[in-house]
Short mmCIF file of C-alpha atoms and ligand atoms in Angstrom, two decimals:
data_model
loop_
_atom_site.label_atom_id
_atom_site.label_comp_id
_atom_site.label_asym_id
_atom_site.label_seq_id
_atom_site.Cartn_x
_atom_site.Cartn_y
_atom_site.Cartn_z
CA MET A 2 54.62 173.26 -44.45
CA ASN A 3 55.85 170.00 -46.44
CA THR A 4 58.02 170.61 -49.30
CA PRO A 5 56.71 169.23 -52.43
CA LYS A 6 58.57 166.34 -54.26
CA PRO A 7 60.65 166.22 -57.38
CA ARG A 8 58.36 165.45 -60.18
CA ILE A 9 58.88 162.48 -62.33
CA LEU A 10 57.32 161.39 -66.01
CA VAL A 11 56.67 157.56 -66.51
CA THR A 12 55.84 157.79 -70.45
CA ARG A 13 54.40 154.28 -70.67
CA ALA A 14 52.46 151.63 -68.80
CA ILE A 15 54.74 149.86 -66.55
CA PHE A 16 54.74 147.00 -63.55
CA GLN A 17 52.88 149.01 -60.48
CA SER A 18 56.08 148.50 -58.55
CA VAL A 19 57.91 150.76 -60.45
CA ILE A 20 55.61 153.90 -59.70
CA ASP A 21 55.32 152.38 -56.16
CA ARG A 22 59.00 152.84 -55.66
CA LEU A 23 59.21 155.76 -57.47
CA SER A 24 56.08 157.28 -55.70
CA GLU A 25 58.24 156.93 -52.47
CA HIS A 26 60.66 160.01 -53.37
CA PHE A 27 58.77 161.59 -56.11
CA GLU A 28 55.58 163.15 -57.28
CA VAL A 29 54.80 160.47 -60.21
CA GLU A 30 53.15 160.92 -63.52
CA PRO A 31 52.23 157.77 -65.16
CA ASN A 32 50.31 156.46 -68.02
CA PRO A 33 48.44 153.85 -66.78
CA ASP A 34 46.59 153.66 -70.03
CA ASP A 35 49.41 153.51 -72.06
CA VAL A 36 48.55 156.30 -74.45
CA LEU A 37 50.96 156.60 -77.36
CA TRP A 38 51.89 160.49 -76.70
CA ASP A 39 53.56 162.09 -79.90
CA ARG A 40 56.24 164.28 -79.39
CA ALA A 41 54.07 167.64 -78.41
CA GLU A 42 52.35 165.80 -75.77
CA LEU A 43 55.73 164.47 -74.38
CA LEU A 44 57.16 167.95 -73.91
CA ARG A 45 53.91 169.23 -72.52
CA ARG A 46 54.12 166.14 -69.69
CA MET A 47 57.89 167.00 -69.48
CA GLN A 48 57.08 170.25 -68.04
CA GLY A 49 58.53 170.89 -64.49
CA LYS A 50 59.64 166.94 -64.47
CA VAL A 51 63.52 166.44 -63.29
CA GLY A 52 63.38 162.70 -64.23
CA VAL A 53 62.03 160.62 -67.18
CA PHE A 54 61.24 156.64 -66.90
CA ALA A 55 61.62 156.09 -70.65
CA THR A 56 61.13 152.99 -72.99
CA GLY A 57 63.84 153.88 -75.38
CA THR A 58 61.64 155.47 -78.44
CA GLU A 59 61.38 158.80 -76.81
CA ARG A 60 63.74 161.12 -78.75
CA MET A 61 65.83 163.42 -76.32
CA ASP A 62 67.34 165.75 -78.62
CA ALA A 63 68.57 169.29 -78.34
CA GLU A 64 65.27 171.09 -79.55
CA LEU A 65 63.42 169.32 -76.71
CA LEU A 66 65.92 169.78 -74.10
CA ALA A 67 65.95 172.97 -74.52
CA GLN A 68 62.15 173.27 -73.54
CA CYS A 69 62.77 171.13 -70.70
CA PRO A 70 65.04 173.36 -68.21
CA ASP A 71 64.11 171.41 -65.01
CA LEU A 72 64.78 167.75 -66.52
CA LYS A 73 68.05 166.21 -64.88
CA ILE A 74 67.62 162.67 -66.11
CA CYS A 75 66.25 160.66 -68.32
CA ALA A 76 66.47 156.54 -67.50
CA ASN A 77 65.86 154.18 -70.41
CA MET A 78 64.72 150.49 -69.15
CA THR A 79 66.40 149.23 -72.18
CA VAL A 80 70.03 148.48 -73.26
CA GLY A 81 69.46 150.69 -76.49
CA TYR A 82 69.65 154.18 -76.16
CA ASN A 83 69.62 155.37 -79.83
CA ASN A 84 66.86 157.88 -78.87
CA PHE A 85 69.24 159.82 -76.98
CA ASP A 86 71.23 162.61 -78.46
CA LEU A 87 73.84 162.03 -75.90
CA PRO A 88 75.94 165.17 -76.62
CA ALA A 89 73.15 167.32 -76.89
CA MET A 90 72.17 165.67 -73.45
CA SER A 91 75.53 166.44 -71.86
CA ALA A 92 75.14 170.10 -73.25
CA ALA A 93 72.01 170.55 -71.29
CA GLY A 94 73.34 168.80 -68.21
CA VAL A 95 70.61 165.79 -68.51
CA LEU A 96 72.04 162.65 -67.53
CA GLY A 97 70.99 159.46 -69.41
CA THR A 98 71.17 155.92 -68.25
CA ASN A 99 70.20 152.25 -69.99
CA ALA A 100 69.66 149.22 -68.76
CA PRO A 101 72.41 146.69 -69.49
CA ASP A 102 73.38 143.20 -68.71
CA VAL A 103 69.94 142.33 -67.22
CA LEU A 104 68.58 141.41 -70.44
CA THR A 105 71.54 139.69 -71.95
CA GLU A 106 71.06 136.23 -71.52
CA THR A 107 66.83 136.77 -72.33
CA THR A 108 67.72 138.54 -75.49
CA ALA A 109 70.60 135.61 -76.49
CA ASP A 110 67.70 132.91 -76.01
CA PHE A 111 65.70 134.40 -78.62
CA GLY A 112 68.60 134.97 -80.94
CA PHE A 113 68.33 131.20 -80.98
CA ALA A 114 64.42 130.94 -80.98
CA LEU A 115 64.57 132.95 -84.10
CA LEU A 116 67.47 131.35 -85.69
CA LEU A 117 66.10 127.75 -84.69
CA ALA A 118 62.15 129.01 -85.85
CA THR A 119 63.78 130.05 -89.36
CA ALA A 120 66.03 127.66 -90.12
CA ARG A 121 63.61 124.59 -89.28
CA ARG A 122 60.63 126.51 -90.75
CA VAL A 123 58.51 126.52 -87.69
CA THR A 124 56.34 129.34 -88.61
CA GLU A 125 56.22 128.66 -91.73
CA SER A 126 55.17 124.63 -91.41
CA GLU A 127 52.51 125.89 -88.66
CA HIS A 128 50.59 128.20 -90.98
CA PHE A 129 50.40 125.21 -93.53
CA LEU A 130 49.21 122.72 -90.66
CA ARG A 131 46.50 125.12 -89.50
CA ALA A 132 45.44 125.86 -92.89
CA GLY A 133 44.70 122.36 -93.17
CA LEU A 134 46.94 121.72 -95.91
CA TRP A 135 48.83 118.62 -93.99
CA THR A 136 47.38 115.29 -95.71
CA ARG A 137 50.45 113.24 -95.47
CA TRP A 138 54.04 113.07 -94.74
CA SER A 139 56.73 113.40 -97.09
CA TYR A 140 60.56 112.80 -97.01
CA ASP A 141 61.35 116.31 -98.04
CA MET A 142 58.42 118.40 -96.51
CA PHE A 143 59.77 121.53 -95.03
CA SER A 144 63.03 120.48 -95.16
CA GLY A 145 64.99 123.11 -93.44
CA ALA A 146 68.82 124.29 -92.53
CA GLU A 147 71.07 122.46 -90.58
CA VAL A 148 71.72 124.77 -87.03
CA HIS A 149 74.19 122.34 -84.94
CA GLY A 150 77.75 121.98 -86.50
CA SER A 151 77.33 125.05 -88.75
CA THR A 152 79.20 128.40 -89.12
CA LEU A 153 77.58 131.26 -86.99
CA GLY A 154 78.77 134.81 -87.83
CA ILE A 155 78.10 137.11 -85.24
CA ILE A 156 77.84 141.17 -86.10
CA GLY A 157 78.41 143.03 -83.03
CA MET A 158 80.26 141.15 -79.70
CA GLY A 159 78.97 143.05 -77.06
CA ARG A 160 77.68 141.43 -73.94
CA ILE A 161 74.34 139.94 -76.17
CA GLY A 162 76.69 138.98 -79.10
CA GLN A 163 78.82 137.06 -76.61
CA ALA A 164 75.93 135.54 -74.84
CA ILE A 165 74.78 134.22 -78.21
CA ALA A 166 78.44 132.99 -79.02
CA ARG A 167 78.54 130.90 -75.75
CA ARG A 168 75.02 128.99 -76.88
CA ALA A 169 76.36 128.25 -80.20
CA ALA A 170 79.90 127.15 -79.50
CA PHE A 171 79.18 125.18 -76.17
CA GLY A 172 75.52 124.55 -77.08
CA PHE A 173 74.93 123.78 -80.74
CA GLY A 174 78.90 122.61 -81.54
CA MET A 175 79.00 125.92 -84.00
CA ARG A 176 81.79 127.38 -85.56
CA VAL A 177 81.66 130.95 -84.41
CA ILE A 178 83.28 133.81 -86.30
CA TYR A 179 82.52 137.45 -85.23
CA HIS A 180 83.03 141.25 -86.53
CA ASN A 181 83.37 143.80 -84.00
CA ARG A 182 84.32 147.50 -84.20
CA SER A 183 87.16 146.32 -82.18
CA ARG A 184 88.59 142.71 -82.00
CA LEU A 185 88.33 141.25 -78.04
CA ASP A 186 90.88 140.08 -76.04
CA ALA A 187 92.31 136.48 -76.26
CA ALA A 188 90.89 135.07 -72.98
CA THR A 189 87.31 136.89 -74.06
CA GLU A 190 87.75 135.16 -77.41
CA ALA A 191 88.54 131.63 -75.94
CA ALA A 192 85.49 132.08 -73.40
CA CYS A 193 83.27 132.42 -76.35
CA LYS A 194 85.24 129.75 -78.34
CA ALA A 195 84.88 132.84 -81.46
CA SER A 196 87.56 133.94 -84.02
CA TYR A 197 87.46 137.21 -85.52
CA ALA A 198 86.88 137.97 -89.03
CA GLY A 199 86.82 140.81 -91.38
CA LYS A 200 82.93 141.89 -92.27
CA GLN A 201 83.33 140.67 -95.85
CA GLU A 202 84.70 137.40 -95.03
CA LEU A 203 82.44 136.68 -92.27
CA LEU A 204 79.50 137.45 -94.66
CA GLN A 205 81.00 135.22 -97.44
CA SER A 206 81.75 132.07 -94.74
CA ALA A 207 79.12 131.96 -92.38
CA ASP A 208 75.83 129.81 -92.85
CA HIS A 209 74.03 132.34 -90.55
CA VAL A 210 74.51 135.80 -89.70
CA MET A 211 73.16 136.94 -86.56
CA LEU A 212 73.10 141.06 -86.03
CA VAL A 213 73.52 142.38 -82.31
CA VAL A 214 75.00 145.47 -83.60
CA PRO A 215 73.98 148.81 -81.70
CA TYR A 216 72.09 151.47 -84.06
CA SER A 217 74.18 154.41 -84.83
CA ALA A 218 74.80 156.33 -87.91
CA ALA A 219 77.83 154.29 -88.61
CA SER A 220 75.80 150.95 -88.29
CA HIS A 221 72.87 152.44 -90.45
CA HIS A 222 72.40 149.73 -93.26
CA THR A 223 75.14 147.46 -92.42
CA ILE A 224 73.34 144.90 -94.23
CA GLY A 225 71.94 146.43 -97.62
CA ALA A 226 71.87 144.81 -101.29
CA ALA A 227 75.60 144.47 -101.55
CA GLU A 228 76.20 142.58 -98.43
CA LEU A 229 73.20 140.18 -98.81
CA ALA A 230 74.93 139.36 -102.23
CA SER A 231 77.82 138.32 -100.80
CA MET A 232 76.26 135.89 -98.25
CA LYS A 233 75.82 132.02 -99.14
CA PRO A 234 72.68 131.60 -101.36
CA THR A 235 71.74 128.86 -98.13
CA ALA A 236 72.28 131.76 -95.68
CA ILE A 237 69.76 132.83 -92.91
CA LEU A 238 69.94 136.48 -91.59
CA ILE A 239 68.71 137.14 -87.81
CA ASN A 240 68.46 140.70 -86.76
CA LEU A 241 67.46 141.00 -83.18
CA ALA A 242 69.47 144.24 -82.78
CA ARG A 243 67.62 147.49 -84.51
CA GLY A 244 65.75 148.25 -87.02
CA GLY A 245 67.72 150.35 -89.70
CA ILE A 246 70.85 147.99 -89.51
CA VAL A 247 69.37 146.10 -92.38
CA ASP A 248 67.84 147.62 -95.22
CA ASP A 249 64.47 146.11 -95.12
CA ALA A 250 63.54 146.93 -98.50
CA ALA A 251 66.81 145.25 -99.94
CA LEU A 252 66.16 142.29 -97.55
CA ALA A 253 62.62 141.80 -98.69
CA GLN A 254 63.87 141.59 -102.64
CA ALA A 255 66.85 139.33 -101.41
CA LEU A 256 64.49 136.72 -99.88
CA ARG A 257 61.84 137.27 -102.83
CA ASN A 258 65.07 136.11 -105.24
CA ARG A 259 66.65 133.54 -102.80
CA THR A 260 69.78 135.70 -103.00
CA ILE A 261 69.85 134.22 -99.62
CA ALA A 262 67.30 131.37 -97.90
CA ALA A 263 65.47 133.31 -94.97
CA ALA A 264 65.81 135.68 -92.43
CA GLY A 265 64.48 136.19 -88.89
CA LEU A 266 63.45 139.34 -88.07
CA ASP A 267 62.60 141.09 -84.33
CA VAL A 268 63.41 144.53 -85.43
CA TYR A 269 62.15 147.01 -88.32
CA GLU A 270 63.03 150.10 -89.97
CA GLY A 271 60.34 152.39 -88.84
CA GLU A 272 58.41 149.81 -86.50
CA PRO A 273 55.92 149.02 -85.63
CA LYS A 274 55.33 149.48 -89.02
CA VAL A 275 56.81 146.49 -91.20
CA HIS A 276 57.74 146.69 -94.72
CA PRO A 277 54.77 145.49 -96.66
CA ASP A 278 57.30 143.16 -99.04
CA LEU A 279 58.44 141.41 -95.89
CA LEU A 280 54.81 140.49 -94.73
CA THR A 281 54.27 138.55 -98.10
CA VAL A 282 57.54 136.55 -98.44
CA PRO A 283 57.21 132.80 -97.13
CA ASN A 284 60.72 132.66 -95.94
CA VAL A 285 60.77 135.12 -93.10
CA VAL A 286 59.85 134.53 -89.31
CA LEU A 287 58.70 137.89 -87.99
CA THR A 288 58.10 138.87 -84.41
CA PRO A 289 57.26 142.35 -82.79
CA HIS A 290 60.30 143.49 -80.78
CA ILE A 291 60.13 140.76 -78.17
CA ALA A 292 63.41 139.61 -77.56
CA SER A 293 63.64 140.78 -73.74
CA ALA A 294 60.33 139.90 -73.22
CA THR A 295 59.86 137.81 -69.98
CA PRO A 296 58.21 139.01 -67.13
CA GLY A 297 61.45 138.72 -64.75
CA THR A 298 63.57 140.28 -67.52
CA ARG A 299 60.87 143.37 -67.99
CA GLN A 300 60.78 143.57 -64.36
CA ALA A 301 64.99 143.56 -63.88
CA MET A 302 64.95 146.37 -66.78
CA ALA A 303 62.30 148.44 -65.14
CA ASP A 304 64.27 148.33 -61.73
CA LEU A 305 67.35 148.99 -62.95
CA ALA A 306 65.75 152.24 -64.54
CA VAL A 307 64.17 153.19 -61.49
CA ASP A 308 67.52 152.49 -59.36
CA ASN A 309 69.08 155.09 -61.77
CA LEU A 310 66.44 157.57 -61.17
CA ILE A 311 66.32 157.59 -57.44
CA GLY A 312 70.17 157.07 -57.13
CA TYR A 313 70.58 160.14 -59.23
CA LEU A 314 68.13 162.15 -57.80
CA THR A 315 68.38 161.38 -54.30
CA GLN A 316 72.15 160.98 -54.20
CA GLY A 317 73.83 161.96 -57.54
CA LYS A 318 74.63 158.54 -58.21
CA ALA A 319 73.43 156.35 -61.23
CA VAL A 320 73.93 152.96 -61.57
CA THR A 321 74.50 152.74 -65.42
CA PRO A 322 75.24 156.38 -66.33
CA LEU A 323 75.84 156.80 -70.15
CA ASN A 324 77.41 160.44 -70.15
CA SER A 325 79.22 160.43 -67.05
CA GLU A 326 80.60 163.79 -67.83
CA VAL A 327 77.06 165.29 -66.37
CA LEU A 328 78.22 163.57 -63.33
CA THR A 329 81.14 165.83 -62.75
CA PRO A 330 80.57 169.35 -61.74
CA ARG A 331 82.42 171.76 -64.42
C1 8YV B 417 63.05 146.63 -75.70
C2 8YV B 417 65.62 146.40 -76.60
O1 8YV B 417 62.13 145.79 -75.22
O2 8YV B 417 66.50 146.82 -74.75
C3 8YV B 417 66.57 147.19 -75.54
O3 8YV B 417 67.44 148.10 -76.35
O4 8YV B 417 65.58 146.30 -77.55
C4 8YV B 417 64.16 145.71 -75.84
O5 8YV B 417 64.94 144.97 -74.90
C5 8YV B 417 62.72 147.46 -76.55
O6 8YV B 417 63.77 148.44 -76.78
C6 8YV B 417 61.63 148.43 -76.12
O7 8YV B 417 61.74 149.61 -76.83
#
């Protein structure tokens, strides 16, 4: 008699190759119709599963883990892992893994897509054209902000922040300043042509501010009313990190009052809901959390999550473990 294969839950619709690879080792429960399960349904489906392929939104906390005694690993296909309560996962002996590196360059590209679209008023002017309002050229029509040669302030100087800095310095001839929990070593600063600044100094002197800091209790509302007030009135704010890093209500007000010139946002507090005031101000470019969305990058992100599941469950080795203490037997 064949021993039953260990069981895996795949929480959302995903590439068929993911299901195929996992099925070589496990009995897989997929979600091909991409139904959005609520927490009770997720919990129900996690029963008897040793692994979960997750997309970064499924909250793994003590309450849920206590009811999933078979679970050994939850593998995010995202670099962000604010859906994980890592101490609770470690206490329950559950490994968490994420998907760093493979999305760095694609996400950095999108930072520039948002910065350029916002500075040069791409979506605002397109709406104007589509509405049939373009009847003649004029010298100041949709005049925007310079990107090349300006000063970019990057808050959060991890892998993605550094990739943005390189584009800014070497591609657009920008002066790059950054703020980070810890200062980078001199060689990394030189490779990015970036210099360290205090948060307040950065907010006051940057022409454009880009947020690439991971979400945590400490980074909640990194940018609120006071920070917006200390930025230049001509400044542009870009958030491609996580909802909650910016106080969206304060930002909408700052955009309406022209405390800052404009914003480009890919992430929102409480997404996929968007603060209604952000939908009515013209000086904001809004995209639906797509910074890593190219087929090659999403495939690489998903493949890394699969590598983690197969590696850990068949050989006890994960590629990108987050709470490595689970790997060492106590
Ligand atoms: C994901 C991301 O697509 O990797 C991350 O942390 O933010 C994106 O690349 C997104 O999290 C999907 O929920």
